[in-house]
Amino acid sequence: MKRIYADNSASTMVSPRALAAMLPFFSDHYANPSAIHECGGQAKKALELARRQVAASLGAMPSEIFFTSGGTESNNWAIFSAAESGSVRGRHIVSAAAEHKAILKPLERLSERGFEITLLTPDRFGRVTPESLKKAVRDDTILVTMMTANNVVGSFSDVQEYCQIVHAKKALFHTDAVQATGHLPLNVRRLGIDLMSLSAHKFHGPKGVGALFVKIPKLPFPLIDGGGQERGARSGTENVPGVVGLAEALTEAVEDLKKNRLFLTGLRDRLIQLVLAVPTAELTGDPANRLPGHASFVFAGLGHGANLVNCLNDEGISVSSGAACSAASKEGSHVLEAMNLNPDLASNALRISLSRYNTMEEVEYIAEKIGFWVPKLQAENSRRENPRFFSRQNVSSAPSEP
Ligand SMILES: Cc1ncc(COP(=O)(O)O)c(C=O)c1O
């Protein structure tokens, strides 16, 4: 059975072009870029070329790009660095309850260290309204961090408008653009962003490599100290193949952004149309302003979204529930709950995230199987005394939504 992969918000396939660009840096040009010999120089050259490519794709300057191990590190770094540099001016930070855990957890740490954190409640589409942001930002606010696009419901925000509000109070604006990069046009200069996180494995690059954009003249405070790589800001021997793959994947995604967006929007809208014909299906997130390949739903009475994910898995389809779940607890997605969905419904979520490698036939097959399994699971669930996870596979403890 050929599997259909439709969990691209969790991770994507490395594109053949990115892979081809990376391979020589495993086998031929594997030297340490800090070495002063010729081989080291070649690795260093590749690193700096990658930095220029990333900068060009984002409307930034090369000196504003710092390579990291991924979105989680970039988010942690942005938050701790902004807190460190801003703490003389104030100790107030604004964010939202629907952010990724890679934002919420570092903010929890700062709160333990005496920073005041305001977490705004998103609207029904998972987005913070400019009005509520305006009310929350104060003279002692040093940082506002709001994601560009939400990983669970796919809604994207008007980051430019957020920046204007935040800058009026002289605070910094950081955006977790992990889901948006390579899928939506992102020009950091035009948008006015101060700090931006991205992760290669969400746009057909490799895992374990990301970047943080930091608008100059600010330099981020080092989060990882050691040999002084990345201009002293982020120590550790650079992941040259990873960085090369990131840059190539991003360049490719940005070159083809319009074409891919059109193609994916077509697939996504057909999928949404077909799934909404299944009784009880409800779309979550913004019907219009959402990531091109992202479709997310809730279905009342499944027992748990993981039940549907497991049945679809048995049909050869890889999707996710979009909900943090574990075998031991019936926890719904913190994003859906922040959007004020009742906890029962929030735990009955399904996220289908398509890529440019999916086809219309696959989309129709996915929708057909959803239409087949949803009523069966609902009937099974209503018969059970202890409705929970009852599909063939055991649902093991899972980390929060990727
Ligand atoms: C919105 C968002 N932020 C951050 C991350 C973390 O990125 P990474 O997997 O590169 O650490 C993810 C993905 O899991 C994400 O979806």
Coordinates of C-alpha atoms and ligand atoms in Angstrom, one line a residue:
M1 CA 0.0 0.0 0.0
K2 CA 1.4 3.4 -1.0
R3 CA 1.2 5.7 2.0
I4 CA -0.3 9.2 1.8
Y5 CA 1.6 11.6 3.9
A6 CA -0.5 14.6 4.9
D7 CA 1.2 15.7 8.1
N8 CA 3.4 18.4 6.7
S9 CA 2.8 20.8 9.6
A10 CA 4.6 18.3 11.7
S11 CA 7.5 17.8 9.2
T12 CA 8.1 17.6 5.5
M13 CA 10.1 15.6 3.1
V14 CA 13.5 17.0 2.2
S15 CA 13.2 18.2 -1.4
P16 CA 15.4 16.6 -4.0
R17 CA 17.1 20.0 -4.7
A18 CA 17.8 20.6 -1.0
L19 CA 19.1 17.1 -0.6
A20 CA 21.4 17.4 -3.6
A21 CA 22.8 20.6 -2.2
M22 CA 23.5 19.0 1.2
L23 CA 25.2 15.8 0.1
P24 CA 28.7 17.1 -0.8
F25 CA 28.9 18.6 2.7
F26 CA 28.7 15.1 4.3
S27 CA 31.2 13.4 2.0
D28 CA 33.5 16.0 0.4
H29 CA 33.4 19.3 2.2
Y30 CA 33.1 18.1 5.7
A31 CA 35.7 20.2 7.4
N32 CA 35.1 22.4 10.3
P33 CA 34.2 25.9 9.0
S34 CA 36.4 27.4 11.8
A35 CA 39.5 25.6 10.5
I36 CA 42.0 27.9 8.7
H37 CA 43.0 25.3 6.0
E38 CA 41.5 25.3 2.5
C39 CA 38.9 22.7 3.4
G40 CA 37.7 24.7 6.4
G41 CA 37.6 27.7 4.1
Q42 CA 35.3 25.9 1.7
A43 CA 32.9 25.0 4.5
K44 CA 33.0 28.5 5.7
K45 CA 32.2 29.8 2.2
A46 CA 29.2 27.5 2.0
L47 CA 28.0 28.7 5.4
E48 CA 28.2 32.3 4.4
L49 CA 26.6 31.7 1.0
A50 CA 23.7 30.0 2.8
R51 CA 23.4 33.0 5.1
R52 CA 23.2 35.3 2.1
Q53 CA 20.6 33.0 0.5
V54 CA 18.4 33.0 3.6
A55 CA 18.8 36.8 4.0
A56 CA 17.8 37.4 0.4
S57 CA 14.7 35.1 0.8
L58 CA 13.5 37.1 3.8
G59 CA 14.4 40.7 2.8
A60 CA 17.1 40.7 5.5
M61 CA 20.8 41.4 5.7
P62 CA 23.2 38.4 6.0
S63 CA 24.5 39.8 9.3
E64 CA 21.0 39.5 10.7
I65 CA 20.7 35.8 10.2
F66 CA 21.9 33.4 12.9
F67 CA 21.7 29.6 12.5
T68 CA 20.3 27.4 15.2
S69 CA 19.1 23.8 15.8
G70 CA 15.5 24.6 14.9
G71 CA 12.4 26.5 15.7
T72 CA 12.4 25.6 19.4
E73 CA 15.9 27.0 19.9
S74 CA 15.2 30.1 17.9
N75 CA 12.1 30.8 19.9
N76 CA 13.9 30.3 23.3
W77 CA 16.8 32.4 22.1
A78 CA 14.6 35.3 20.9
I79 CA 12.6 35.4 24.2
F80 CA 15.5 35.0 26.6
S81 CA 17.7 37.5 24.6
A82 CA 14.9 40.1 24.5
A83 CA 14.3 39.7 28.2
E84 CA 18.0 40.0 29.0
S85 CA 18.4 43.1 26.8
G86 CA 15.1 44.8 27.8
S87 CA 15.0 44.2 31.5
V88 CA 16.4 47.6 32.3
R89 CA 13.5 49.2 30.6
G90 CA 10.7 46.9 31.8
R91 CA 9.7 43.3 32.7
H92 CA 6.4 43.0 30.8
I93 CA 6.0 40.6 27.9
V94 CA 2.9 40.0 25.8
S95 CA 2.0 36.8 24.0
A96 CA -1.0 34.6 23.3
A97 CA -2.5 31.4 24.8
A98 CA -2.5 29.7 21.3
E99 CA 1.2 30.0 20.8
H100 CA 3.4 26.9 20.4
K101 CA 4.9 25.4 23.6
A102 CA 8.3 26.5 22.4
I103 CA 7.1 30.0 23.2
L104 CA 4.9 29.3 26.2
K105 CA 7.4 27.3 28.2
P106 CA 10.3 29.9 28.0
L107 CA 7.7 32.5 29.0
E108 CA 6.8 30.4 32.1
R109 CA 10.5 30.4 33.0
L110 CA 10.6 34.1 32.7
S111 CA 7.6 34.4 34.9
E112 CA 9.3 32.4 37.6
R113 CA 12.2 34.9 37.3
G114 CA 9.9 37.8 38.0
F115 CA 8.8 38.9 34.5
E116 CA 5.1 39.7 34.1
I117 CA 3.6 37.8 31.2
T118 CA 0.3 38.7 29.6
L119 CA -1.2 35.8 27.6
L120 CA -3.9 37.1 25.3
T121 CA -7.0 35.0 24.5
P122 CA -7.3 34.4 20.7
D123 CA -10.5 34.9 18.8
R124 CA -12.5 32.0 17.4
F125 CA -9.9 31.6 14.6
G126 CA -7.0 31.3 16.9
R127 CA -5.7 34.8 16.3
V128 CA -5.1 37.8 18.6
T129 CA -7.1 40.8 17.5
P130 CA -5.1 44.1 17.0
E131 CA -7.6 45.7 19.4
S132 CA -6.7 43.3 22.2
L133 CA -3.0 43.7 21.5
K134 CA -3.3 47.5 21.6
K135 CA -4.9 47.2 25.1
A136 CA -2.3 44.9 26.4
V137 CA 0.9 46.7 25.4
R138 CA 2.2 49.2 28.0
D139 CA 5.1 51.5 28.5
D140 CA 7.0 48.8 30.4
T141 CA 6.4 46.1 27.7
I142 CA 9.7 45.0 26.3
L143 CA 8.6 42.2 24.0
V144 CA 5.5 41.0 22.1
T145 CA 5.7 37.5 20.6
M146 CA 2.9 36.4 18.3
M147 CA 3.1 33.6 15.8
T148 CA 2.7 34.3 12.1
A149 CA 0.6 31.2 11.4
N150 CA -0.9 28.8 13.9
N151 CA 0.3 25.1 13.7
V152 CA -3.0 23.6 14.9
V153 CA -5.6 25.6 13.0
G154 CA -3.5 27.2 10.2
S155 CA -4.9 30.8 10.6
F156 CA -2.3 33.5 9.8
S157 CA -2.1 36.9 11.3
D158 CA -1.5 40.5 10.1
V159 CA 2.0 40.7 11.5
Q160 CA 2.6 44.1 10.0
E161 CA -0.3 45.5 12.0
Y162 CA 1.0 43.9 15.2
C163 CA 4.5 45.5 14.6
Q164 CA 3.0 49.0 14.3
I165 CA 1.1 48.6 17.6
V166 CA 4.2 47.2 19.3
H167 CA 6.6 49.7 18.0
A168 CA 4.4 52.6 19.0
K169 CA 5.3 51.5 22.6
K170 CA 9.0 51.0 21.7
A171 CA 8.8 47.3 22.4
L172 CA 10.4 44.5 20.3
F173 CA 8.3 42.3 18.1
H174 CA 9.2 38.6 17.7
T175 CA 7.2 36.2 15.5
D176 CA 7.4 32.4 15.5
A177 CA 7.2 32.0 11.7
V178 CA 8.0 28.3 11.8
Q179 CA 4.7 27.3 10.0
A180 CA 4.6 30.3 7.7
T181 CA 8.1 30.4 6.3
G182 CA 8.3 29.2 2.7
H183 CA 4.5 29.1 2.5
L184 CA 3.5 32.8 2.9
P185 CA 5.4 35.9 1.6
L186 CA 7.6 37.1 4.5
N187 CA 9.7 40.2 4.1
V188 CA 11.0 41.2 7.5
R189 CA 11.8 44.7 6.4
R190 CA 8.5 45.4 4.9
L191 CA 6.6 43.8 7.8
G192 CA 8.8 45.6 10.4
I193 CA 9.7 42.4 12.4
D194 CA 12.6 42.6 15.0
L195 CA 13.1 38.9 15.6
M196 CA 11.8 35.9 13.6
S197 CA 12.2 32.2 14.1
L198 CA 12.1 29.6 11.4
S199 CA 12.8 25.9 11.1
A200 CA 14.0 24.0 7.9
H201 CA 12.0 20.8 8.3
K202 CA 8.7 22.7 7.9
F203 CA 9.6 23.8 4.3
H204 CA 11.2 20.7 2.8
G205 CA 14.6 21.2 4.4
P206 CA 16.3 18.9 7.0
K207 CA 15.5 18.5 10.6
G208 CA 17.6 19.9 13.5
V209 CA 18.4 23.2 11.8
G210 CA 16.7 26.6 11.9
A211 CA 17.5 30.3 12.0
L212 CA 16.8 33.4 14.0
F213 CA 16.5 36.7 12.2
V214 CA 17.6 39.6 14.5
K215 CA 17.3 43.1 13.2
I216 CA 20.6 44.9 13.5
P217 CA 22.0 46.8 15.3
K218 CA 20.8 44.5 18.0
L219 CA 22.9 41.3 18.6
P220 CA 21.2 38.5 20.4
F221 CA 22.5 37.6 23.9
P222 CA 24.2 34.2 23.7
L223 CA 22.0 31.3 24.8
I224 CA 24.7 28.7 24.1
D225 CA 28.2 29.7 25.1
G226 CA 31.5 28.1 24.0
G227 CA 33.7 28.5 21.0
G228 CA 32.2 31.7 19.9
Q229 CA 30.7 30.7 16.5
E230 CA 28.0 32.8 14.9
R231 CA 29.9 36.0 15.8
G232 CA 30.0 34.9 19.5
A233 CA 26.2 34.7 19.7
R234 CA 25.7 31.0 19.3
S235 CA 28.5 28.6 20.0
G236 CA 28.9 25.1 18.6
T237 CA 30.4 23.8 15.4
E238 CA 28.0 24.8 12.7
N239 CA 25.8 22.2 11.0
V240 CA 27.1 23.0 7.5
P241 CA 25.1 20.3 5.6
G242 CA 21.9 21.3 7.5
V243 CA 22.4 25.0 7.0
V244 CA 23.1 24.5 3.2
G245 CA 19.9 22.4 3.1
L246 CA 17.9 25.0 4.9
A247 CA 19.1 27.7 2.5
E248 CA 18.4 25.7 -0.6
A249 CA 15.0 24.6 0.6
L250 CA 14.0 28.2 1.5
T251 CA 15.3 29.6 -1.8
E252 CA 13.3 26.9 -3.7
A253 CA 10.2 27.5 -1.6
V254 CA 10.3 31.3 -2.1
E255 CA 11.0 31.0 -5.8
D256 CA 8.0 28.8 -6.3
L257 CA 5.8 30.3 -3.6
K258 CA 3.1 31.7 -5.8
K259 CA 2.8 28.5 -7.9
N260 CA 2.8 26.3 -4.8
R261 CA 0.4 28.5 -3.0
L262 CA -2.1 28.3 -5.8
F263 CA -1.8 24.6 -6.2
L264 CA -2.0 23.9 -2.4
T265 CA -5.0 26.2 -2.0
G266 CA -6.8 24.3 -4.7
L267 CA -6.1 21.0 -2.9
R268 CA -6.9 22.4 0.5
D269 CA -10.2 24.0 -0.5
R270 CA -11.4 20.8 -2.3
L271 CA -10.5 18.8 0.9
I272 CA -12.4 21.2 3.1
Q273 CA -15.4 21.1 0.8
L274 CA -15.4 17.3 0.8
V275 CA -14.9 16.9 4.6
L276 CA -17.5 19.5 5.5
A277 CA -20.0 17.2 3.8
V278 CA -19.4 14.6 6.5
P279 CA -22.1 15.1 9.2
T280 CA -20.8 16.8 12.3
A281 CA -17.6 18.0 10.7
E282 CA -16.6 21.6 11.6
L283 CA -13.7 23.5 10.2
T284 CA -11.4 25.1 12.8
G285 CA -9.4 28.2 12.1
D286 CA -10.0 30.9 9.6
P287 CA -11.7 29.7 6.4
A288 CA -9.9 32.3 4.2
N289 CA -6.7 33.5 5.9
R290 CA -5.1 30.1 6.5
L291 CA -1.9 28.3 5.4
P292 CA -2.2 27.1 1.8
G293 CA -2.1 23.3 2.6
H294 CA -3.7 23.4 6.0
A295 CA -7.1 21.9 6.8
S296 CA -8.3 21.3 10.4
F297 CA -11.5 20.0 11.8
V298 CA -13.3 18.8 14.8
F299 CA -16.0 16.1 14.9
A300 CA -18.2 15.7 18.0
G301 CA -18.2 12.3 19.6
L302 CA -15.2 10.5 18.2
G303 CA -13.9 9.6 21.8
H304 CA -10.7 11.3 20.8
G305 CA -9.2 12.6 17.5
A306 CA -6.4 10.0 17.9
N307 CA -9.0 7.3 17.2
L308 CA -9.6 8.8 13.7
V309 CA -5.9 9.3 13.2
N310 CA -5.3 5.6 13.9
C311 CA -8.1 4.4 11.6
L312 CA -6.7 6.6 8.8
N313 CA -3.3 5.3 9.6
D314 CA -4.6 1.8 9.0
E315 CA -5.9 3.0 5.6
G316 CA -2.4 4.2 4.7
I317 CA -2.9 7.9 5.5
S318 CA -0.6 9.9 7.8
V319 CA -2.3 12.8 9.5
S320 CA -2.5 14.1 13.0
S321 CA -5.1 15.0 15.6
G322 CA -3.6 18.4 16.2
A323 CA -4.2 17.7 19.9
A324 CA -1.7 16.8 22.6
C325 CA -2.8 13.5 23.7
S326 CA -1.6 10.6 25.8
A327 CA -2.9 7.2 26.5
A328 CA -3.4 8.1 30.1
S329 CA -5.2 11.4 29.8
K330 CA -7.9 12.9 27.6
E331 CA -6.2 16.2 27.0
G332 CA -7.4 18.4 24.3
S333 CA -5.3 20.8 22.3
H334 CA -4.4 23.9 24.3
V335 CA -4.8 25.9 21.1
L336 CA -8.4 24.8 20.5
E337 CA -9.2 25.3 24.2
A338 CA -7.7 28.8 24.1
M339 CA -10.1 29.4 21.2
N340 CA -12.9 28.6 23.6
L341 CA -13.9 25.3 22.1
N342 CA -15.4 23.0 24.7
P343 CA -12.7 20.6 25.9
D344 CA -14.6 17.5 24.6
L345 CA -14.8 19.0 21.1
A346 CA -11.2 20.2 21.4
S347 CA -10.0 16.7 21.9
N348 CA -11.8 15.5 18.8
A349 CA -9.6 17.3 16.3
L350 CA -8.1 16.3 13.0
R351 CA -5.3 18.1 11.2
I352 CA -4.5 17.4 7.5
S353 CA -1.5 19.4 6.2
L354 CA -0.7 19.0 2.6
S355 CA 2.5 19.7 0.6
R356 CA 3.3 20.3 -3.0
Y357 CA 4.0 16.5 -3.3
N358 CA 0.3 15.6 -2.6
T359 CA -2.2 15.1 -5.4
M360 CA -6.0 15.7 -5.9
E361 CA -6.5 11.9 -6.0
E362 CA -4.9 11.6 -2.5
V363 CA -7.1 14.4 -1.2
E364 CA -10.2 12.7 -2.5
Y365 CA -9.1 9.4 -0.9
I366 CA -8.5 11.1 2.4
A367 CA -11.9 12.7 2.4
E368 CA -13.6 9.4 1.4
K369 CA -11.9 7.6 4.3
I370 CA -12.8 10.3 6.8
G371 CA -16.5 10.0 5.6
F372 CA -16.3 6.3 6.2
W373 CA -14.7 6.3 9.6
V374 CA -16.2 9.3 11.4
P375 CA -19.8 7.8 11.7
K376 CA -18.4 4.4 12.6
L377 CA -16.2 5.9 15.4
Q378 CA -19.1 8.0 16.6
A379 CA -21.4 5.0 16.8
E380 CA -18.7 2.9 18.6
N381 CA -18.0 5.7 21.0
S382 CA -21.6 6.2 21.9
R383 CA -21.9 2.4 22.7
R384 CA -18.9 2.5 25.1
E385 CA -19.1 3.1 28.8
N386 CA -15.6 4.5 28.9
P387 CA -15.1 6.1 25.5
R388 CA -11.5 6.9 24.9
F389 CA -9.0 5.3 22.6
F390 CA -10.4 2.2 21.1
S391 CA -8.8 1.8 17.7
R392 CA -6.3 -0.9 16.9
Q393 CA -3.2 0.8 17.7
N394 CA -2.3 2.0 21.2
V395 CA -1.9 5.8 21.5
S396 CA 1.3 6.4 23.3
S397 CA 2.3 9.4 25.2
A398 CA 2.8 12.2 22.6
P399 CA 4.6 15.5 22.8
S400 CA 2.7 18.7 22.1
E401 CA 1.6 19.5 18.6
P402 CA 4.5 19.9 16.3
Ligands
LIG1 C1 4.6 27.0 15.4 C2 5.8 26.2 15.8 N1 6.8 26.7 16.5 C3 7.9 26.0 16.8 C4 8.0 24.7 16.5 C5 9.2 23.9 16.9 O1 10.1 23.8 15.8 P1 11.3 22.7 15.8 O2 10.6 21.4 15.5 O3 12.2 23.0 14.6 O4 12.0 22.8 17.1 C6 7.0 24.1 15.7 C7 7.1 22.7 15.3 O5 7.0 21.8 15.9 C8 5.9 24.8 15.4 O6 4.8 24.3 14.7

